[in-house]
Amino acid sequence: MNDSIRELPDHRRLGRELGLFETDPLMGAGLPYWLPDGAVVRHTLEEYIREAERRAGYRHVYSPALGKRELYEISGHWGHYRDDMYPAMRLGAEESEEIVLRPSLCPHHALIYRSRSHSYRELPLRIAELGSMYRAELSGVLGGLTRVRAIQLNDAHIFCTLEQAVQEARGALELIARAYADLGIEAVRHRLSLPGEGGKYVADPELWRRATALLREVLEESGIDYEEAEGEAAFYGPKIDVQIADPAGRESTLSTVQIDFHQPARFDLHYIGADGAKHRPVMVHRSIIGSVERAVAHLIEAHRGAFPAWLAPVQVVVLPVSEEQAGQAAAVVREAVELGLRAEVAGPGDGSLGARIRAARLVPYQVVIGAREAAEGRAAVRLRDGRRPGELPVPELLRRIADRVARRGIALWDRPE
């Protein structure tokens, strides 16, 4: 790594320098691939989100990335969002069906809900998926991981009664705030995104009025300051956008919460109420981190590659002072891996101790083993932030690191040393 990493961070440059992702003209613009270290970050982030959702009462599903054109005609995407979709595909000369790469997961989740009957006792029903979707972005707007054509979306849809909608949307905002704290992400503002001039929106004034009133109630009950922005709504309803900014101050939307009356009606969704009659559910859309690609791009820039320890591709690097300690270093790595840590050795063959320490400066924990430490079964730990907590017996040191990593968050050590 050279001194350019200390310049204004750009995730495209850092991603390549750190070996996280790459692109290839033969794959195509807007279609990055993930290298091993980048895949670790992505996988760890996805598992974190799945676990957070599981604890919050979500059930996970899988749905296909393709759907019939008719599906998106019903949902309204074909009529209101077609310019951002890939063309429909007819698979054979005799085939009458047209297949589309999906631009959104919500129509699929509506069908999953509709696949069986539901009682009011089951609601709220929270369905979540980390699923792929596709946007026909023009070449001129593509960039790194922030604007791509194949997207892995952290998406969820809550089917609930009208009385439950505000509470469910507030719960989604709380999940977002908790994830931001763990990831070291700062929201610069919350935006209530409303329709603007033009014909891309569903023409149902009462739908817009009801959904907007509920989202205002959500924001006000949550004590969140917000701004209203016309022209930023989804085609089917208003939404709360959680805005982030890159190091240059450019804003983008990372997380969203929406209340939707449109698609439950379009798909004729219902539940059986306490009165034995059919009632229409409300559909709350929410995404904790939006697209995985954009989330990782922001994390790269926000942390300049020095990810929170629980998210770092390598969490522990073991540095034997000389070849005589190589055996002990390998044993420490094996013990660390058994504790669930991502660890590797950087031995003397990689350069002097000072050079190896500099090369590993983005690794949260550097474990140094010299002749005395090896003889005593101990190791000295150096933290990425420059602190040196001292020496500890290797099992105690690794348990302490594993405990700190398991609690996630940003801090590297329990207390200043």
Coordinates of C-alpha atoms in Angstrom, one line a residue:
M1 CA 0.0 0.0 0.0
N2 CA 1.3 3.4 -0.9
D3 CA 0.7 6.9 0.5
S4 CA -2.2 7.4 -2.0
I5 CA -4.4 5.6 0.5
R6 CA -4.2 8.8 2.7
E7 CA -5.7 10.9 -0.1
L8 CA -9.5 11.5 -0.3
P9 CA -10.7 7.9 -0.4
D10 CA -12.3 6.5 -3.5
H11 CA -13.7 3.0 -3.2
R12 CA -12.8 2.1 -6.8
R13 CA -9.0 2.8 -6.2
L14 CA -9.0 1.4 -2.7
G15 CA -11.0 -1.7 -3.8
R16 CA -8.3 -2.5 -6.3
E17 CA -5.4 -1.7 -4.0
L18 CA -6.8 -3.9 -1.3
G19 CA -7.8 -6.7 -3.6
L20 CA -11.5 -6.5 -2.9
F21 CA -13.1 -6.4 -6.3
E22 CA -12.3 -5.9 -10.0
T23 CA -14.0 -5.5 -13.4
D24 CA -13.3 -6.9 -16.8
P25 CA -14.5 -5.6 -20.2
L26 CA -15.5 -9.2 -21.2
M27 CA -17.9 -9.4 -18.2
G28 CA -19.2 -5.9 -19.1
A29 CA -19.5 -2.5 -17.5
G30 CA -21.4 -2.3 -14.2
L31 CA -20.7 -6.0 -13.5
P32 CA -17.9 -6.1 -10.9
Y33 CA -16.6 -9.4 -9.6
W34 CA -15.5 -10.0 -6.0
L35 CA -12.0 -11.2 -5.1
P36 CA -11.4 -13.4 -2.1
D37 CA -10.9 -10.6 0.5
G38 CA -13.9 -8.7 -0.9
A39 CA -16.0 -11.8 -0.8
V40 CA -15.2 -12.2 2.9
V41 CA -16.4 -8.6 3.5
R42 CA -19.6 -9.2 1.5
H43 CA -20.3 -12.6 3.1
T44 CA -19.8 -11.3 6.6
L45 CA -22.0 -8.3 5.9
E46 CA -24.7 -10.5 4.5
E47 CA -24.6 -12.9 7.5
Y48 CA -24.7 -9.9 9.9
I49 CA -27.9 -8.6 8.2
R50 CA -29.5 -12.1 8.1
E51 CA -28.9 -12.5 11.8
A52 CA -30.1 -9.0 12.7
E53 CA -33.3 -9.8 10.7
R54 CA -33.8 -13.2 12.3
R55 CA -33.5 -11.6 15.8
A56 CA -36.1 -9.1 14.7
G57 CA -38.6 -11.7 13.7
Y58 CA -38.1 -12.0 10.0
R59 CA -38.3 -15.2 8.0
H60 CA -36.0 -15.6 5.1
V61 CA -37.0 -16.7 1.6
Y62 CA -35.4 -17.2 -1.8
S63 CA -37.1 -16.2 -5.1
P64 CA -35.9 -16.3 -8.7
A65 CA -34.3 -13.4 -10.4
L66 CA -36.6 -13.8 -13.4
G67 CA -40.3 -13.4 -13.8
K68 CA -42.9 -13.2 -16.5
R69 CA -43.6 -9.8 -18.0
E70 CA -47.2 -10.2 -16.8
L71 CA -45.9 -10.2 -13.2
Y72 CA -44.4 -6.7 -13.6
E73 CA -47.4 -5.5 -15.5
I74 CA -49.5 -6.3 -12.5
S75 CA -47.1 -4.7 -10.0
G76 CA -46.9 -1.6 -12.1
H77 CA -43.2 -1.8 -12.9
W78 CA -43.7 -2.4 -16.6
G79 CA -45.9 0.6 -16.9
H80 CA -44.0 3.0 -14.6
Y81 CA -40.4 1.7 -14.5
R82 CA -39.8 0.1 -17.9
D83 CA -37.0 2.4 -18.9
D84 CA -34.9 1.0 -16.1
M85 CA -35.6 -2.6 -16.9
Y86 CA -33.9 -5.0 -19.3
P87 CA -36.0 -5.9 -22.4
A88 CA -38.3 -8.9 -22.1
M89 CA -36.9 -12.1 -23.5
R90 CA -38.8 -14.7 -25.6
L91 CA -37.0 -18.0 -25.1
G92 CA -38.0 -19.6 -28.4
A93 CA -39.9 -18.9 -31.6
E94 CA -42.9 -20.9 -30.4
E95 CA -42.9 -19.5 -26.9
S96 CA -45.6 -16.9 -26.2
E97 CA -44.4 -16.0 -22.7
E98 CA -41.9 -13.2 -22.2
I99 CA -39.4 -13.4 -19.3
V100 CA -37.9 -10.4 -17.6
L101 CA -34.9 -9.9 -15.3
R102 CA -36.5 -8.5 -12.2
P103 CA -36.0 -4.9 -11.3
S104 CA -37.3 -5.4 -7.8
L105 CA -38.1 -8.1 -5.3
C106 CA -41.5 -6.9 -4.0
P107 CA -43.7 -8.5 -6.7
H108 CA -42.1 -11.9 -5.9
H109 CA -42.7 -11.4 -2.1
A110 CA -46.3 -10.5 -2.8
L111 CA -46.7 -13.8 -4.6
I112 CA -45.1 -15.6 -1.7
Y113 CA -47.6 -14.0 0.7
R114 CA -50.4 -14.9 -1.7
S115 CA -49.4 -18.5 -1.9
R116 CA -51.5 -19.4 1.1
S117 CA -54.2 -17.9 3.2
H118 CA -53.4 -15.9 6.3
S119 CA -55.2 -15.0 9.6
Y120 CA -54.9 -11.7 11.4
R121 CA -53.2 -13.7 14.1
E122 CA -50.2 -14.3 11.9
L123 CA -49.6 -10.6 11.3
P124 CA -47.2 -8.9 11.1
L125 CA -45.6 -11.4 8.7
R126 CA -42.0 -10.3 8.0
I127 CA -40.4 -11.7 4.8
A128 CA -36.7 -11.0 4.1
E129 CA -34.3 -11.9 1.3
L130 CA -30.8 -11.0 0.1
G131 CA -31.8 -11.3 -3.5
S132 CA -30.4 -10.3 -6.9
M133 CA -32.1 -7.8 -9.2
Y134 CA -31.1 -6.0 -12.3
R135 CA -31.2 -2.4 -13.5
A136 CA -30.5 -1.3 -17.1
E137 CA -28.2 1.5 -16.1
L138 CA -26.7 3.6 -18.9
S139 CA -22.9 3.2 -19.3
G140 CA -22.3 6.9 -18.5
V141 CA -23.6 6.6 -14.9
L142 CA -21.9 3.4 -13.9
G143 CA -19.1 3.6 -11.3
G144 CA -17.4 1.0 -9.2
L145 CA -19.8 -0.6 -6.8
T146 CA -22.1 2.4 -6.3
R147 CA -23.9 2.2 -9.7
V148 CA -24.1 -1.4 -11.1
R149 CA -26.3 -3.4 -13.3
A150 CA -26.5 -6.5 -11.2
I151 CA -27.5 -5.7 -7.6
Q152 CA -27.6 -7.8 -4.5
L153 CA -30.4 -6.2 -2.5
N154 CA -31.0 -6.5 1.3
D155 CA -34.8 -6.4 1.0
A156 CA -37.8 -7.2 3.2
H157 CA -41.5 -6.8 3.1
I158 CA -43.8 -6.8 6.1
F159 CA -47.4 -7.7 5.6
C160 CA -49.4 -6.2 8.5
T161 CA -52.7 -4.6 9.5
L162 CA -53.2 -0.8 9.1
E163 CA -52.9 -0.5 12.9
Q164 CA -49.5 -2.2 12.9
A165 CA -47.9 -0.3 10.0
V166 CA -46.5 2.7 12.0
Q167 CA -45.0 0.4 14.6
E168 CA -43.4 -1.9 11.9
A169 CA -41.9 1.1 10.1
R170 CA -40.5 2.5 13.3
G171 CA -39.0 -0.9 14.1
A172 CA -37.3 -0.9 10.6
L173 CA -35.8 2.6 11.4
E174 CA -34.4 1.2 14.7
L175 CA -32.9 -1.8 12.8
I176 CA -31.2 0.7 10.4
A177 CA -29.8 2.8 13.3
R178 CA -28.4 -0.2 15.1
A179 CA -26.7 -1.5 11.9
Y180 CA -25.2 1.9 11.2
A181 CA -23.7 1.9 14.7
D182 CA -22.2 -1.5 14.3
L183 CA -20.9 -0.7 10.8
G184 CA -19.6 2.8 11.6
I185 CA -21.9 4.5 9.1
E186 CA -23.3 8.0 9.8
A187 CA -26.6 9.1 8.4
V188 CA -26.4 12.7 7.2
R189 CA -30.1 13.2 7.1
H190 CA -33.5 11.5 6.7
R191 CA -35.7 12.4 3.8
L192 CA -39.4 12.0 3.2
S193 CA -39.5 11.4 -0.5
L194 CA -42.7 12.5 -2.2
P195 CA -44.0 12.5 -5.8
G196 CA -43.2 15.3 -8.1
E197 CA -44.4 16.5 -11.5
G198 CA -44.6 14.0 -14.2
G199 CA -46.4 10.7 -15.1
K200 CA -44.2 8.1 -13.5
Y201 CA -46.3 7.8 -10.4
V202 CA -49.4 5.7 -9.7
A203 CA -52.5 8.0 -10.1
D204 CA -54.3 7.5 -6.8
P205 CA -54.3 10.6 -4.7
E206 CA -55.9 8.9 -1.7
L207 CA -53.2 6.2 -1.7
W208 CA -50.5 8.9 -1.6
R209 CA -52.3 10.9 1.1
R210 CA -52.7 7.9 3.5
A211 CA -49.2 6.6 3.0
T212 CA -47.6 10.0 3.4
A213 CA -49.5 10.7 6.6
L214 CA -48.3 7.4 8.1
L215 CA -44.7 8.0 7.2
R216 CA -44.8 11.5 8.8
E217 CA -46.2 9.9 11.9
V218 CA -43.4 7.3 11.9
L219 CA -40.7 10.1 11.7
E220 CA -42.3 12.3 14.3
E221 CA -42.9 9.5 16.8
S222 CA -39.3 8.4 16.3
G223 CA -38.1 11.9 17.0
I224 CA -36.2 12.1 13.8
D225 CA -35.6 15.4 12.0
Y226 CA -36.4 15.1 8.3
E227 CA -36.7 17.1 5.1
E228 CA -39.3 16.6 2.4
A229 CA -38.2 16.1 -1.2
E230 CA -40.5 16.1 -4.2
G231 CA -39.8 13.9 -7.1
E232 CA -37.9 11.2 -5.1
A233 CA -40.8 8.8 -4.3
A234 CA -41.1 5.3 -5.6
F235 CA -43.7 5.1 -8.4
Y236 CA -46.1 3.3 -6.1
G237 CA -45.8 5.4 -2.9
P238 CA -43.7 7.7 -0.7
K239 CA -40.7 6.6 1.3
I240 CA -38.3 7.5 4.0
D241 CA -34.8 7.6 2.6
V242 CA -31.7 7.5 4.9
Q243 CA -29.1 9.6 3.3
I244 CA -25.3 9.1 3.5
A245 CA -22.5 11.1 2.1
D246 CA -19.1 10.1 0.6
P247 CA -15.9 11.8 1.7
A248 CA -16.4 14.4 -1.1
G249 CA -19.8 15.3 0.4
R250 CA -21.9 13.6 -2.4
E251 CA -25.2 12.3 -1.0
S252 CA -26.8 9.0 -1.9
T253 CA -29.6 6.9 -0.4
L254 CA -28.5 3.7 1.4
S255 CA -31.6 2.6 3.4
T256 CA -35.3 3.0 2.8
V257 CA -38.6 2.4 4.6
Q258 CA -41.9 2.6 2.6
I259 CA -45.6 2.0 3.3
D260 CA -47.4 0.6 0.3
F261 CA -51.1 0.4 -0.3
H262 CA -50.7 -0.1 -4.1
Q263 CA -49.3 -3.6 -4.5
P264 CA -51.5 -5.3 -2.0
A265 CA -54.4 -4.1 -4.0
R266 CA -52.8 -5.0 -7.4
F267 CA -52.1 -8.5 -6.3
D268 CA -55.4 -8.8 -4.4
L269 CA -53.7 -9.7 -1.1
H270 CA -55.9 -10.3 1.9
Y271 CA -56.0 -11.8 5.4
I272 CA -58.9 -13.1 7.4
G273 CA -59.8 -10.7 10.2
A274 CA -61.2 -11.4 13.7
D275 CA -64.7 -10.8 12.1
G276 CA -64.1 -13.7 9.7
A277 CA -64.1 -11.3 6.7
K278 CA -61.3 -10.6 4.2
H279 CA -59.2 -7.5 4.8
R280 CA -56.4 -5.9 2.8
P281 CA -53.0 -6.0 4.4
V282 CA -50.5 -3.0 4.3
M283 CA -47.1 -3.8 2.8
V284 CA -44.1 -2.1 4.5
H285 CA -41.0 -2.2 2.3
R286 CA -37.7 -1.8 4.1
S287 CA -34.0 -2.2 3.4
I288 CA -31.4 -2.0 6.2
I289 CA -28.4 -1.4 4.0
G290 CA -29.9 -1.2 0.6
S291 CA -27.6 -2.9 -2.0
V292 CA -24.7 -4.8 -0.7
E293 CA -22.5 -3.2 -3.5
R294 CA -23.3 0.4 -2.4
A295 CA -23.0 -0.5 1.3
V296 CA -19.5 -2.0 0.8
A297 CA -18.4 1.0 -1.4
H298 CA -19.4 3.3 1.4
L299 CA -17.7 1.2 4.1
I300 CA -14.5 1.1 2.0
E301 CA -14.4 4.9 1.8
A302 CA -15.7 5.6 5.4
H303 CA -13.0 3.4 6.9
R304 CA -10.4 3.9 4.3
G305 CA -10.0 0.1 4.1
A306 CA -9.6 -0.2 7.9
F307 CA -12.9 -2.1 8.4
P308 CA -14.4 -2.8 11.8
A309 CA -12.6 -5.8 13.2
W310 CA -15.6 -8.1 12.8
L311 CA -15.8 -7.2 9.1
A312 CA -12.1 -7.1 8.2
P313 CA -11.0 -9.7 5.7
V314 CA -8.0 -10.6 7.9
Q315 CA -8.6 -10.0 11.6
V316 CA -5.3 -11.2 13.1
V317 CA -1.9 -11.2 11.5
V318 CA 0.8 -13.2 13.4
L319 CA 4.3 -11.8 13.1
P320 CA 7.2 -14.1 14.1
V321 CA 10.3 -12.0 14.7
S322 CA 12.5 -14.7 13.1
E323 CA 12.2 -18.1 11.4
E324 CA 12.8 -19.7 14.8
Q325 CA 9.3 -18.7 15.9
A326 CA 7.6 -19.9 12.7
G327 CA 6.2 -23.0 14.3
Q328 CA 4.7 -21.1 17.2
A329 CA 3.2 -18.5 14.8
A330 CA 1.5 -21.3 12.7
A331 CA 0.1 -22.8 16.0
V332 CA -1.3 -19.4 17.0
V333 CA -3.0 -19.1 13.6
R334 CA -4.5 -22.6 14.0
E335 CA -5.8 -21.7 17.4
A336 CA -7.2 -18.4 16.2
V337 CA -9.0 -20.1 13.3
E338 CA -10.6 -22.6 15.8
L339 CA -12.0 -19.6 17.6
G340 CA -13.6 -18.4 14.4
L341 CA -11.1 -15.6 13.7
R342 CA -9.7 -14.9 10.2
A343 CA -5.9 -15.1 10.8
E344 CA -2.7 -15.6 8.8
V345 CA 1.1 -15.5 9.3
A346 CA 3.3 -12.8 7.8
G347 CA 6.8 -14.4 8.3
P348 CA 10.3 -13.1 7.8
G349 CA 10.2 -14.1 4.2
D350 CA 7.8 -11.2 3.7
G351 CA 10.4 -8.6 4.8
S352 CA 11.7 -7.1 8.0
L353 CA 9.4 -6.9 11.1
G354 CA 8.9 -3.2 10.6
A355 CA 8.0 -3.7 6.9
R356 CA 5.5 -6.4 7.8
I357 CA 3.9 -4.3 10.5
R358 CA 3.5 -1.5 8.0
A359 CA 2.1 -3.9 5.4
A360 CA -0.5 -5.1 7.9
R361 CA -1.5 -1.7 9.2
L362 CA -5.1 -2.2 8.2
V363 CA -5.4 -5.5 10.1
P364 CA -7.1 -4.9 13.4
Y365 CA -4.8 -7.1 15.6
Q366 CA -1.1 -7.7 15.0
V367 CA 0.3 -10.4 17.2
V368 CA 4.1 -10.4 17.6
I369 CA 6.1 -13.4 18.8
G370 CA 9.8 -13.2 19.6
A371 CA 12.1 -15.7 21.2
R372 CA 11.1 -14.8 24.7
E373 CA 7.4 -14.8 24.0
A374 CA 7.6 -18.1 22.2
A375 CA 9.5 -19.7 25.2
E376 CA 6.8 -18.4 27.6
G377 CA 3.7 -19.1 25.5
R378 CA 2.9 -15.4 25.3
A379 CA 2.5 -12.8 22.5
A380 CA 2.6 -9.1 22.3
V381 CA -0.4 -7.4 20.7
R382 CA -0.4 -4.2 18.6
L383 CA -3.7 -2.6 17.7
R384 CA -4.4 -1.0 14.4
D385 CA -5.0 2.4 16.1
G386 CA -1.4 2.4 17.4
R387 CA -2.0 1.2 21.0
R388 CA 0.1 -1.6 22.5
P389 CA -1.9 -3.3 25.2
G390 CA 1.1 -5.5 26.1
E391 CA 1.8 -9.1 26.4
L392 CA -0.7 -11.9 27.3
P393 CA -0.7 -15.7 27.3
V394 CA -1.7 -16.7 23.8
P395 CA -5.0 -18.5 24.7
E396 CA -6.1 -15.5 26.8
L397 CA -5.1 -13.0 24.1
L398 CA -7.0 -14.9 21.4
R399 CA -10.1 -15.3 23.5
R400 CA -10.1 -11.6 24.3
I401 CA -9.8 -10.8 20.6
A402 CA -12.5 -13.3 19.6
D403 CA -14.8 -11.9 22.3
R404 CA -14.3 -8.3 21.1
V405 CA -14.9 -9.4 17.5
A406 CA -18.1 -11.3 18.4
R407 CA -19.6 -8.2 20.0
R408 CA -19.0 -6.4 16.7
G409 CA -19.0 -2.6 16.9
I410 CA -16.1 -0.4 16.2
A411 CA -13.9 -0.6 19.4
L412 CA -10.8 -2.8 19.2
W413 CA -10.1 -3.2 22.9
D414 CA -12.3 -3.1 26.0
R415 CA -10.5 -0.2 27.7
P416 CA -7.6 2.2 27.1
E417 CA -4.2 0.7 28.0

